[in-house]
Structures are given as structure tokens and as C-alpha cells.
Short mmCIF file of C-alpha atoms in Angstrom, two decimals:
data_model
loop_
_atom_site.label_atom_id
_atom_site.label_comp_id
_atom_site.label_asym_id
_atom_site.label_seq_id
_atom_site.Cartn_x
_atom_site.Cartn_y
_atom_site.Cartn_z
CA MET A 1 12.34 82.32 15.84
CA VAL A 2 11.81 78.84 17.19
CA ARG A 3 14.24 76.09 16.19
CA HIS A 4 12.70 72.97 14.70
CA PHE A 5 15.69 70.80 15.60
CA GLY A 6 17.45 70.25 18.79
CA LYS A 7 20.90 71.47 19.65
CA GLY A 8 23.66 69.36 18.26
CA HIS A 9 21.42 67.89 15.47
CA LYS A 10 22.66 68.58 11.95
CA ARG A 11 20.29 70.48 9.76
CA ARG A 12 19.24 68.26 6.79
CA LYS A 13 19.80 69.54 3.42
CA LYS A 14 16.83 70.74 1.28
CA GLY A 15 15.00 67.72 -0.34
CA GLU A 16 16.63 65.13 1.97
CA ARG A 17 14.17 62.69 3.43
CA TYR A 18 13.91 62.50 7.17
CA ASP A 19 13.20 58.72 7.11
CA LYS A 20 16.22 57.95 5.02
CA ASP A 21 18.10 56.41 7.84
CA GLU A 22 15.18 54.14 8.77
CA ASP A 23 14.70 53.07 5.17
CA GLU A 24 18.38 52.06 5.00
CA VAL A 25 18.09 49.98 8.18
CA GLU A 26 14.94 48.26 6.78
CA ASP A 27 16.67 47.61 3.40
CA GLN A 28 19.64 46.15 5.18
CA GLN A 29 17.46 43.88 7.37
CA VAL A 30 15.39 42.68 4.28
CA GLU A 31 18.65 42.05 2.39
CA GLU A 32 20.03 39.97 5.19
CA GLU A 33 16.81 38.01 5.50
CA GLN A 34 16.76 37.34 1.75
CA THR A 35 20.47 36.17 1.99
CA ASP A 36 19.72 33.82 4.74
CA SER A 37 16.78 32.36 2.87
CA GLU A 38 18.83 31.96 -0.20
CA ASN A 39 21.61 30.23 1.73
CA GLU A 40 19.08 27.69 3.31
CA LEU A 41 17.69 26.90 -0.20
CA SER A 42 21.06 26.85 -1.99
CA ALA A 43 22.17 23.51 -3.63
CA GLN A 44 24.62 21.14 -2.15
CA ASN A 45 27.54 22.40 -4.18
CA GLY A 46 26.43 26.05 -4.05
CA GLU A 47 24.52 26.06 -7.26
CA GLY A 48 21.15 27.68 -7.64
CA LYS A 49 17.87 25.82 -7.73
CA THR A 50 14.69 26.14 -9.72
CA GLU A 51 11.41 27.11 -7.97
CA GLU A 52 10.24 23.52 -8.20
CA GLU A 53 13.33 22.26 -6.48
CA LYS A 54 12.97 24.70 -3.73
CA GLU A 55 9.42 23.59 -3.15
CA MET A 56 10.34 19.90 -3.12
CA GLN A 57 13.72 20.02 -1.34
CA LEU A 58 12.67 21.44 2.08
CA SER A 59 15.52 22.51 4.37
CA GLU A 60 13.70 21.11 7.42
CA VAL A 61 10.72 18.94 8.10
CA GLU A 62 8.22 19.55 10.84
CA GLY A 63 8.11 16.98 13.58
CA ILE A 64 5.07 16.60 15.95
CA PRO A 65 6.02 14.86 19.22
CA ILE A 66 3.35 12.09 19.78
CA VAL A 67 5.22 9.87 22.33
CA PRO A 68 3.96 10.31 25.90
CA SER A 69 6.21 12.44 28.00
CA ASP A 70 6.17 9.99 30.87
CA GLN A 71 7.86 7.30 28.88
CA THR A 72 10.86 5.92 30.82
CA GLY A 73 12.29 3.58 28.18
CA LYS A 74 12.46 0.73 30.75
CA LYS A 75 9.50 -1.14 29.38
CA PRO A 76 9.88 -3.34 26.24
CA GLY A 77 9.05 -1.86 22.89
CA VAL A 78 8.93 -2.38 19.10
CA ILE A 79 11.54 -1.69 16.50
CA PHE A 80 11.00 -1.91 12.79
CA VAL A 81 13.73 -2.53 10.20
CA LEU A 82 12.64 -1.95 6.60
CA GLU A 83 15.04 -3.64 4.21
CA LYS A 84 15.76 -3.02 0.41
CA ALA A 85 13.88 0.21 0.24
CA SER A 86 13.95 1.65 -3.37
CA LEU A 87 15.35 5.16 -2.83
CA GLU A 88 17.86 5.69 -5.65
CA VAL A 89 18.92 9.22 -6.64
CA ALA A 90 19.70 9.99 -10.19
CA LYS A 91 20.03 13.22 -12.30
CA VAL A 92 17.07 13.38 -14.62
CA GLY A 93 17.52 16.26 -16.96
CA LYS A 94 18.85 19.22 -14.96
CA ASN A 95 17.60 17.95 -11.50
CA TYR A 96 18.37 15.20 -9.08
CA GLN A 97 15.32 13.11 -8.34
CA ILE A 98 14.23 9.90 -6.45
CA LEU A 99 13.62 7.44 -9.29
CA ASN A 100 10.25 5.91 -9.48
CA SER A 101 8.57 3.65 -12.10
CA GLU A 102 5.74 6.01 -12.76
CA GLU A 103 7.52 9.19 -13.66
CA HIS A 104 10.90 7.85 -14.92
CA ALA A 105 9.93 4.64 -16.81
CA ASN A 106 11.50 5.83 -20.11
CA PHE A 107 14.62 7.07 -18.32
CA LEU A 108 15.04 3.67 -16.56
CA ARG A 109 14.65 1.75 -19.79
CA ARG A 110 17.12 3.88 -21.69
CA ASN A 111 19.59 3.03 -18.83
CA LYS A 112 18.79 -0.68 -19.02
CA LYS A 113 16.92 -0.86 -15.72
CA ASN A 114 13.70 -2.53 -14.87
CA PRO A 115 11.14 0.18 -13.92
CA ALA A 116 9.31 -2.43 -11.70
CA ASP A 117 12.26 -2.36 -9.34
CA TYR A 118 11.83 1.32 -8.59
CA ARG A 119 8.93 1.66 -6.13
CA PRO A 120 9.75 4.25 -3.45
CA ASP A 121 5.98 4.51 -2.76
CA ILE A 122 6.34 1.26 -0.96
CA ILE A 123 8.65 2.64 1.79
CA TYR A 124 6.42 5.72 1.98
CA GLN A 125 3.28 3.68 2.71
CA ALA A 126 5.24 1.45 5.09
CA LEU A 127 6.43 4.51 7.17
CA LEU A 128 3.02 5.98 7.24
CA SER A 129 1.58 2.62 8.59
CA ILE A 130 4.20 2.51 11.27
CA LEU A 131 4.24 6.12 12.42
CA ASP A 132 0.42 6.65 12.29
CA SER A 133 -0.29 3.40 14.26
CA PRO A 134 -1.86 3.57 17.80
CA LEU A 135 1.16 1.39 18.92
CA ASN A 136 3.54 4.36 18.15
CA LYS A 137 1.12 6.95 19.55
CA ALA A 138 0.98 5.05 22.84
CA GLY A 139 4.78 5.15 23.08
CA TRP A 140 5.74 1.61 22.37
CA LEU A 141 7.68 2.29 19.17
CA ARG A 142 11.53 2.52 19.97
CA ALA A 143 12.94 3.28 16.55
CA VAL A 144 12.61 2.73 12.82
CA TYR A 145 15.56 1.91 10.61
CA VAL A 146 15.44 1.91 6.78
CA LYS A 147 18.14 0.26 4.59
CA THR A 148 18.01 1.10 0.85
CA ASP A 149 18.73 -1.35 -1.87
CA LYS A 150 22.13 0.46 -2.31
CA GLY A 151 23.04 -0.26 1.28
CA VAL A 152 22.48 3.18 2.80
CA LEU A 153 21.13 2.91 6.36
CA PHE A 154 19.13 5.73 8.12
CA GLU A 155 17.12 6.16 11.23
CA VAL A 156 13.69 7.70 11.50
CA LYS A 157 12.63 8.99 14.93
CA PRO A 158 9.19 7.66 16.10
CA TYR A 159 7.72 11.14 16.66
CA VAL A 160 8.54 12.61 13.18
CA ARG A 161 5.58 13.62 11.08
CA ILE A 162 5.94 12.11 7.54
CA PRO A 163 4.50 14.45 4.79
CA ARG A 164 0.99 13.58 3.78
CA THR A 165 1.83 13.55 0.02
CA TYR A 166 4.29 11.41 -1.85
CA LYS A 167 5.84 14.33 -3.74
CA ARG A 168 6.77 16.13 -0.50
CA PHE A 169 8.03 12.79 0.89
CA ALA A 170 10.26 12.23 -2.14
CA GLY A 171 11.77 15.74 -1.66
CA ILE A 172 12.57 14.97 1.92
CA MET A 173 14.17 11.70 1.02
CA LEU A 174 16.25 13.33 -1.70
CA GLN A 175 17.56 15.85 0.69
CA LEU A 176 18.26 13.29 3.39
CA LEU A 177 20.39 11.14 1.02
CA GLN A 178 22.17 14.35 -0.15
CA LYS A 179 22.77 16.07 3.12
CA LEU A 180 22.67 12.95 5.46
CA SER A 181 20.15 14.42 7.94
CA ILE A 182 16.89 16.38 8.37
CA ALA A 183 16.40 18.56 11.48
CA ALA A 184 13.24 19.68 13.06
CA VAL A 185 12.01 23.22 12.42
CA GLY A 186 13.42 25.60 14.96
CA LYS A 187 15.43 22.88 16.71
CA ARG A 188 18.73 21.07 16.21
CA GLU A 189 17.40 17.69 16.75
CA LYS A 190 17.76 15.46 13.80
CA LEU A 191 14.57 13.66 12.98
CA LEU A 192 16.02 11.57 10.10
CA ARG A 193 19.80 10.83 9.77
CA VAL A 194 22.04 8.47 7.89
CA ILE A 195 23.97 6.15 10.16
CA LYS A 196 26.67 3.60 9.83
CA ASN A 197 26.08 -0.07 9.07
CA PRO A 198 25.29 -2.60 10.31
CA VAL A 199 21.89 -2.19 11.81
CA THR A 200 22.52 -4.84 14.48
CA GLN A 201 24.71 -2.51 16.50
CA TYR A 202 21.55 -0.40 17.16
CA LEU A 203 19.35 -3.29 18.23
CA PRO A 204 18.83 -4.26 21.85
CA LEU A 205 20.62 -7.38 23.10
CA ASN A 206 17.56 -8.75 24.76
CA SER A 207 15.29 -8.76 21.75
CA ARG A 208 13.69 -11.20 19.30
CA LYS A 209 14.31 -10.41 15.65
CA ILE A 210 11.49 -11.56 13.46
CA GLY A 211 11.49 -11.55 9.66
CA PHE A 212 8.51 -11.86 7.26
CA SER A 213 8.43 -13.89 4.05
CA HIS A 214 5.52 -15.42 2.07
CA SER A 215 7.74 -18.31 1.19
CA SER A 216 8.32 -19.23 4.78
CA GLU A 217 6.99 -22.70 5.72
CA LYS A 218 6.11 -21.31 9.18
CA LEU A 219 2.60 -19.89 8.85
CA VAL A 220 1.40 -18.34 12.07
CA GLN A 221 -1.47 -16.30 13.53
CA MET A 222 0.20 -13.04 14.52
CA ASP A 223 -1.85 -12.58 17.69
CA LYS A 224 -0.85 -15.95 19.21
CA TYR A 225 2.73 -15.66 17.97
CA VAL A 226 3.53 -12.34 19.81
CA THR A 227 1.66 -13.55 22.87
CA GLY A 228 4.21 -16.32 23.13
CA VAL A 229 7.13 -14.00 23.23
CA GLY A 230 8.15 -12.92 26.72
CA ASP A 231 7.02 -9.50 28.06
CA ASP A 232 10.55 -8.54 29.00
CA MET A 233 11.85 -8.69 25.46
CA ASP A 234 11.89 -6.02 22.79
CA LEU A 235 10.40 -7.05 19.42
CA VAL A 236 12.33 -6.36 16.25
CA PHE A 237 10.30 -6.76 13.06
CA VAL A 238 12.24 -6.92 9.76
CA VAL A 239 10.04 -6.22 6.74
CA GLY A 240 10.95 -6.04 3.02
CA ALA A 241 10.14 -2.68 1.40
CA MET A 242 10.53 -3.89 -2.13
CA SER A 243 8.02 -4.79 -4.93
CA HIS A 244 9.24 -8.42 -5.21
CA GLY A 245 11.80 -10.81 -3.85
CA LYS A 246 12.62 -11.65 -0.27
CA ILE A 247 14.91 -10.34 2.40
CA GLU A 248 18.06 -12.12 3.33
CA CYS A 249 19.48 -11.12 6.70
CA ASP A 250 21.63 -13.32 8.85
CA TYR A 251 20.70 -11.52 12.08
CA ILE A 252 17.01 -12.67 12.06
CA ASP A 253 16.01 -15.20 14.67
CA ASP A 254 12.84 -16.43 13.07
CA PHE A 255 11.34 -16.26 9.60
CA ILE A 256 7.52 -16.39 9.58
CA SER A 257 4.58 -16.01 7.20
CA ILE A 258 1.37 -14.33 8.55
CA SER A 259 -0.92 -14.90 5.66
CA GLU A 260 -1.70 -17.51 2.97
CA TYR A 261 -1.45 -14.71 0.43
CA PRO A 262 1.37 -12.24 -0.43
CA LEU A 263 0.99 -8.99 1.54
CA SER A 264 2.31 -5.59 0.83
CA ALA A 265 4.73 -4.13 3.35
CA ALA A 266 2.07 -1.71 4.62
CA TRP A 267 -0.50 -4.52 5.17
CA CYS A 268 2.09 -6.68 6.96
CA ILE A 269 3.02 -3.74 9.22
CA ALA A 270 -0.62 -3.05 9.97
CA ARG A 271 -1.18 -6.72 11.03
CA VAL A 272 1.84 -6.62 13.16
CA CYS A 273 0.82 -3.40 14.92
CA GLU A 274 -2.59 -4.74 15.56
CA ALA A 275 -1.34 -7.87 17.12
CA VAL A 276 1.23 -6.16 19.40
CA SER A 277 -1.41 -3.62 20.35
CA LYS A 278 -3.68 -6.39 21.58
CA LYS A 279 -0.73 -7.94 23.49
CA TRP A 280 0.05 -4.67 25.39
CA HIS A 281 -3.63 -3.56 25.60
CA VAL A 282 -3.36 -0.51 23.39
CA LEU A 283 -6.76 0.64 22.13
#
């Protein structure tokens, strides 16, 4: 009689599956993967999240490097500081959310707050205008700093890719303010991170800090204005990211107005990027 199993191998009992060990290994691997996924999507205090929260609060945001690899950092560049951004976190119902005037008007009124002051879409549009500009893609953007109306300061790397929809952007901002940083997928590099105040400690010494206000008496043509700034100086542009009011920063060298009409933050940034692109021959 021929043996159907090798020497030293234990005969399996009747009815016992030969692939039992493999199934146990697969079950263990699946269980470990599920545990890892649940840990990544767990709440800040270890509490569970709803499916909607899991979709909105991404553990990581994908970054696409768009700065040329041959950038040395020796040439002058542009830095944007966005002041008074409306990014306030509050618990609405069972979930924490970024407050905005469209979705939370009743909630804000019940708490005696003016819904018109809660416009996180302004900072969203401003960041898109900066990061999608040819000026950034050509490698001239050094950094972007955002300061909320509550005084929280965070940095946005020039090569981060901001989500294309506001809902996903709000989820990213919510997680940033809760966990203090957002890393790139598959990497340890932090694309967005909360940093210590004041913002002046991160600005180059040899730089001209320019603020924008419609109420400024100094009305200029942006093309001519940036042409008059030396080519060896970094340009720091300070823009208000709020629905109304003006920025009041003591570190600004010059307050200017670039239009006879009030402009949104995104439009102001677009004019600035266009003028600087002409100065440095970016097409």
C-alpha cells in the first residue's frame, strides 16, 4: 500500500480540512489589517466614528510634488501669510465640525454668534489660488502660513495638493486642528502642521512684508509696485482671509491697495501672483 503522506507527517483526522492552517493564517492577517484600519480611523480620544466622519476626517492627505527638483533655495521667492482665517471647531450634535454660515446658521444664532463671520470657504479659495498658480508650479513659492481668527498658526507646504471639494477640505482642516499635523500618504513628511506663534520668526530677514487693505490710501498698480522691489529680496504678502474687516499686523512694512474696489482674498492673490510672475518671467 502506498502512503499518501510523508514520513513524520501526522495523519489528519477524518473530516478535518487540509487547508485549515492556511485559513487560520489568512483570518489572522485579515484581522490584523482590520485592526490597523480601525486604529487609523479611531477618534482622538479613542471613541468610534460614524461612516460620515470616517469619510470626512482622512488620516492622511495626498501631496503631489510640483516644485522643480533643481530648486536651490538661493533665489528670492514669495511667502503668503493669510490672516484671520475662519476655522473654528465646534461640536454640532454628536460630531465635531468646522463651523460655516451655510450649514450652521441656526446653531450659530442659538449661540449668539454672527453667521456672516464664519466663512471657511474664503481660506479654501485663497489656498487654491496660491497653490494652483504658475508661480508656485515654477518653484517661486517658499511657504504659506495661515493664522486663524482664534490665533492658531499653521504651515502649508507649497507642494501639497488641496482637495478639490470644500467638504473634503473641511475634513482635512478639522483633523489638522485636532491632531496638529497632516502627513503625506506613505511618507512621514508633514504637509500641514500647527506651529508656534509669532509668524515673524519664520519670515526671512531680507524680505519686504506687504499688506493689503482696500482702506489704504496708497493705491498702486501691482505690476509696477513689485518691479520696484529689489530682485534680491523675498516678498511676503499678508492677505486677510475673512469676510469683512481689515488686518492689523505690526510686522508689515507697507500697506497698499491694488484696486478701486473691494476684492476677495482669492482675487487679490490672483493679481499678486500674476504681477510677480511677470516680474520673474513665469509664463
